Amino acid sequence: MVHHLVITAVGSDRPGICNRLTQVVTHSGGNIVDSRIALFGTEFTLIMLISGETNAITRIETLLPSMSAEHDLMVVMKRTAPHQPPQYTYKVECTIESEDRVGLTEAFTQFFSNHQINISELSAQTQKAATSQQTEQTDQFHIFISGLTELDMDANQLEQAFKRLCQTLSVNGDLQIQAKID
């Protein structure tokens, strides 16, 4: 029987750390189904979905804690079900650009929550603005959020609510709504 395991690892970034984690998985007989890596500050972050027979998953669960201690990583593991394509009626994507300000990500995740849209992807990033001697520019903040909903909704009403939120927050935003095509 095939089992699934989600692994999250965080630690100081250095060459070879991703390879060491993937070695433990593959040498134990696990298969990497999906993975993401990102750098936050000086920290390496990884999340992966692993599949494998019972013995392989148990071996990974046994070996990763000692490997993580050796390499100063924080590792969290959780057994899960296989990935299922999400059921949805609409896919909603938005991009937001603004001066960097506290609370923008929360405002837009609240918007998705208020409209019963499950967030499936979120990327939020501050980009340093170039400064010159004559003018000082502020840092720019970019958010991308993608979500899915099974609810039948009024797309026009959602677009208007999104525009009102963008105006209230003084940000530039774009909202795209796609109906599922079967």
Tab-separated table of C-alpha atoms in Angstrom:
chain	number	residue	atom	x	y	z
A	1	MET	CA	0.000	0.000	0.000
A	2	VAL	CA	1.317	3.438	-0.940
A	3	HIS	CA	1.474	6.053	1.834
A	4	HIS	CA	2.143	9.783	1.648
A	5	LEU	CA	4.186	12.099	3.841
A	6	VAL	CA	4.547	15.875	3.858
A	7	ILE	CA	7.980	17.100	4.946
A	8	THR	CA	8.775	20.706	5.841
A	9	ALA	CA	12.394	21.686	6.538
A	10	VAL	CA	13.867	25.046	7.582
A	11	GLY	CA	17.502	25.861	8.290
A	12	SER	CA	20.482	28.001	7.386
A	13	ASP	CA	21.048	28.037	3.650
A	14	ARG	CA	24.220	26.349	2.442
A	15	PRO	CA	25.311	24.307	-0.565
A	16	GLY	CA	24.199	20.679	-0.539
A	17	ILE	CA	21.414	20.900	2.048
A	18	CYS	CA	18.639	20.174	-0.480
A	19	ASN	CA	20.653	17.270	-1.869
A	20	ARG	CA	21.105	15.786	1.606
A	21	LEU	CA	17.343	15.845	2.236
A	22	THR	CA	16.520	14.304	-1.131
A	23	GLN	CA	19.149	11.598	-0.576
A	24	VAL	CA	17.448	10.498	2.643
A	25	VAL	CA	14.116	10.285	0.804
A	26	THR	CA	15.313	8.453	-2.319
A	27	HIS	CA	17.781	6.130	-0.556
A	28	SER	CA	14.926	5.115	1.749
A	29	GLY	CA	12.768	4.191	-1.235
A	30	GLY	CA	10.563	7.285	-1.203
A	31	ASN	CA	9.380	9.108	-4.282
A	32	ILE	CA	9.222	12.923	-4.376
A	33	VAL	CA	5.763	13.699	-5.771
A	34	ASP	CA	5.887	17.500	-5.381
A	35	SER	CA	8.278	19.985	-3.792
A	36	ARG	CA	8.938	23.694	-3.333
A	37	ILE	CA	12.064	25.490	-2.132
A	38	ALA	CA	12.404	29.127	-1.132
A	39	LEU	CA	14.896	31.344	0.662
A	40	PHE	CA	13.605	33.637	3.395
A	41	GLY	CA	16.338	35.889	4.717
A	42	THR	CA	19.251	33.496	5.165
A	43	GLU	CA	16.984	30.503	5.795
A	44	PHE	CA	16.449	27.641	3.360
A	45	THR	CA	12.878	26.348	3.358
A	46	LEU	CA	11.581	23.217	1.691
A	47	ILE	CA	8.254	21.467	1.569
A	48	MET	CA	7.748	18.151	-0.210
A	49	LEU	CA	5.121	15.516	-0.707
A	50	ILE	CA	6.608	12.012	-0.604
A	51	SER	CA	5.006	8.725	-1.580
A	52	GLY	CA	6.190	5.206	-0.817
A	53	GLU	CA	5.458	1.823	0.637
A	54	THR	CA	5.022	1.555	4.406
A	55	ASN	CA	8.677	0.575	4.989
A	56	ALA	CA	10.001	3.508	2.937
A	57	ILE	CA	7.847	6.101	4.714
A	58	THR	CA	8.709	4.650	8.139
A	59	ARG	CA	12.429	4.710	7.265
A	60	ILE	CA	12.203	8.376	6.202
A	61	GLU	CA	10.369	9.233	9.424
A	62	THR	CA	13.136	7.480	11.367
A	63	LEU	CA	16.163	8.902	9.521
A	64	LEU	CA	15.149	12.538	9.050
A	65	PRO	CA	15.219	13.572	12.741
A	66	SER	CA	18.865	12.514	13.199
A	67	MET	CA	19.890	13.978	9.830
A	68	SER	CA	18.138	17.231	10.675
A	69	ALA	CA	19.945	17.446	14.029
A	70	GLU	CA	23.293	16.910	12.249
A	71	HIS	CA	22.580	19.738	9.811
A	72	ASP	CA	20.818	22.145	12.192
A	73	LEU	CA	17.469	21.858	10.408
A	74	MET	CA	14.004	22.068	11.846
A	75	VAL	CA	11.951	19.302	10.210
A	76	VAL	CA	8.238	18.636	10.572
A	77	MET	CA	6.601	15.560	9.033
A	78	LYS	CA	2.966	14.586	8.713
A	79	ARG	CA	1.329	11.628	7.008
A	80	THR	CA	-1.313	12.635	4.513
A	81	ALA	CA	-3.539	11.352	1.724
A	82	PRO	CA	-2.523	11.358	-1.926
A	83	HIS	CA	-2.968	14.605	-3.811
A	84	GLN	CA	-6.403	14.925	-5.387
A	85	PRO	CA	-7.100	17.470	-8.110
A	86	PRO	CA	-9.251	20.119	-6.442
A	87	GLN	CA	-12.912	20.383	-7.281
A	88	TYR	CA	-13.925	23.902	-8.155
A	89	THR	CA	-16.384	25.978	-10.112
A	90	TYR	CA	-14.185	29.079	-10.402
A	91	LYS	CA	-10.490	29.858	-10.255
A	92	VAL	CA	-9.724	33.349	-8.964
A	93	GLU	CA	-6.328	35.030	-9.303
A	94	CYS	CA	-5.253	38.460	-8.203
A	95	THR	CA	-2.102	40.510	-8.323
A	96	ILE	CA	-1.520	43.541	-6.154
A	97	GLU	CA	1.246	46.135	-6.343
A	98	SER	CA	1.784	48.881	-3.816
A	99	GLU	CA	4.192	50.664	-1.575
A	100	ASP	CA	5.249	48.231	1.124
A	101	ARG	CA	2.849	48.588	4.068
A	102	VAL	CA	1.916	46.411	7.014
A	103	GLY	CA	-1.381	44.554	6.668
A	104	LEU	CA	-1.753	44.258	2.895
A	105	THR	CA	-1.406	40.474	2.732
A	106	GLU	CA	-3.884	40.083	5.577
A	107	ALA	CA	-6.413	42.350	3.833
A	108	PHE	CA	-6.393	40.269	0.657
A	109	THR	CA	-6.381	36.884	2.390
A	110	GLN	CA	-9.397	38.184	4.359
A	111	PHE	CA	-11.044	39.137	1.056
A	112	PHE	CA	-10.614	35.560	-0.211
A	113	SER	CA	-11.901	34.165	3.081
A	114	ASN	CA	-14.935	36.470	3.113
A	115	HIS	CA	-15.881	35.259	-0.367
A	116	GLN	CA	-15.370	31.543	0.458
A	117	ILE	CA	-12.408	31.179	-1.932
A	118	ASN	CA	-9.808	28.596	-0.832
A	119	ILE	CA	-6.302	29.962	-1.352
A	120	SER	CA	-4.248	27.472	-3.360
A	121	GLU	CA	-1.167	29.637	-3.928
A	122	LEU	CA	0.175	32.824	-2.386
A	123	SER	CA	3.363	34.727	-3.061
A	124	ALA	CA	4.110	38.011	-1.304
A	125	GLN	CA	7.387	39.820	-1.799
A	126	THR	CA	8.936	43.170	-0.950
A	127	GLN	CA	11.325	44.496	-3.548
A	128	LYS	CA	13.872	47.102	-2.570
A	129	ALA	CA	13.458	50.297	-4.523
A	130	ALA	CA	16.459	52.006	-6.037
A	131	THR	CA	17.421	55.194	-4.277
A	132	SER	CA	19.143	58.190	-5.729
A	133	GLN	CA	20.592	61.291	-4.191
A	134	GLN	CA	17.725	63.423	-5.501
A	135	THR	CA	14.747	61.241	-4.615
A	136	GLU	CA	14.136	58.464	-2.176
A	137	GLN	CA	11.795	55.745	-3.422
A	138	THR	CA	9.800	53.446	-1.196
A	139	ASP	CA	10.015	49.669	-1.296
A	140	GLN	CA	7.467	48.003	-3.556
A	141	PHE	CA	5.240	45.154	-2.410
A	142	HIS	CA	3.865	42.533	-4.813
A	143	ILE	CA	1.263	39.920	-3.956
A	144	PHE	CA	-0.058	37.079	-6.118
A	145	ILE	CA	-2.933	34.981	-4.801
A	146	SER	CA	-4.683	32.138	-6.569
A	147	GLY	CA	-7.753	30.447	-5.174
A	148	LEU	CA	-10.530	28.010	-5.960
A	149	THR	CA	-14.184	27.967	-5.035
A	150	GLU	CA	-17.009	25.496	-5.566
A	151	LEU	CA	-19.591	28.198	-5.013
A	152	ASP	CA	-21.538	29.687	-7.858
A	153	MET	CA	-20.853	33.398	-7.625
A	154	ASP	CA	-21.593	36.676	-9.306
A	155	ALA	CA	-18.264	37.476	-10.987
A	156	ASN	CA	-19.231	41.097	-11.548
A	157	GLN	CA	-20.066	41.556	-7.861
A	158	LEU	CA	-16.726	39.971	-6.834
A	159	GLU	CA	-14.815	42.250	-9.229
A	160	GLN	CA	-16.556	45.324	-7.815
A	161	ALA	CA	-15.774	44.272	-4.221
A	162	PHE	CA	-12.122	43.720	-5.216
A	163	LYS	CA	-11.928	47.176	-6.852
A	164	ARG	CA	-13.422	48.791	-3.733
A	165	LEU	CA	-10.834	47.059	-1.532
A	166	CYS	CA	-7.992	48.186	-3.805
A	167	GLN	CA	-9.299	51.776	-3.733
A	168	THR	CA	-9.694	51.716	0.046
A	169	LEU	CA	-6.106	50.477	0.451
A	170	SER	CA	-4.710	52.722	-2.334
A	171	VAL	CA	-3.140	49.796	-4.208
A	172	ASN	CA	-3.060	48.688	-7.840
A	173	GLY	CA	-4.785	45.360	-8.263
A	174	ASP	CA	-5.965	43.032	-10.972
A	175	LEU	CA	-8.504	40.220	-10.551
A	176	GLN	CA	-9.027	37.375	-13.018
A	177	ILE	CA	-11.927	34.929	-12.719
A	178	GLN	CA	-12.073	31.722	-14.762
A	179	ALA	CA	-14.985	29.315	-14.832
A	180	LYS	CA	-13.961	25.652	-14.809
A	181	ILE	CA	-14.115	24.064	-18.217
A	182	ASP	CA	-15.042	20.370	-18.074
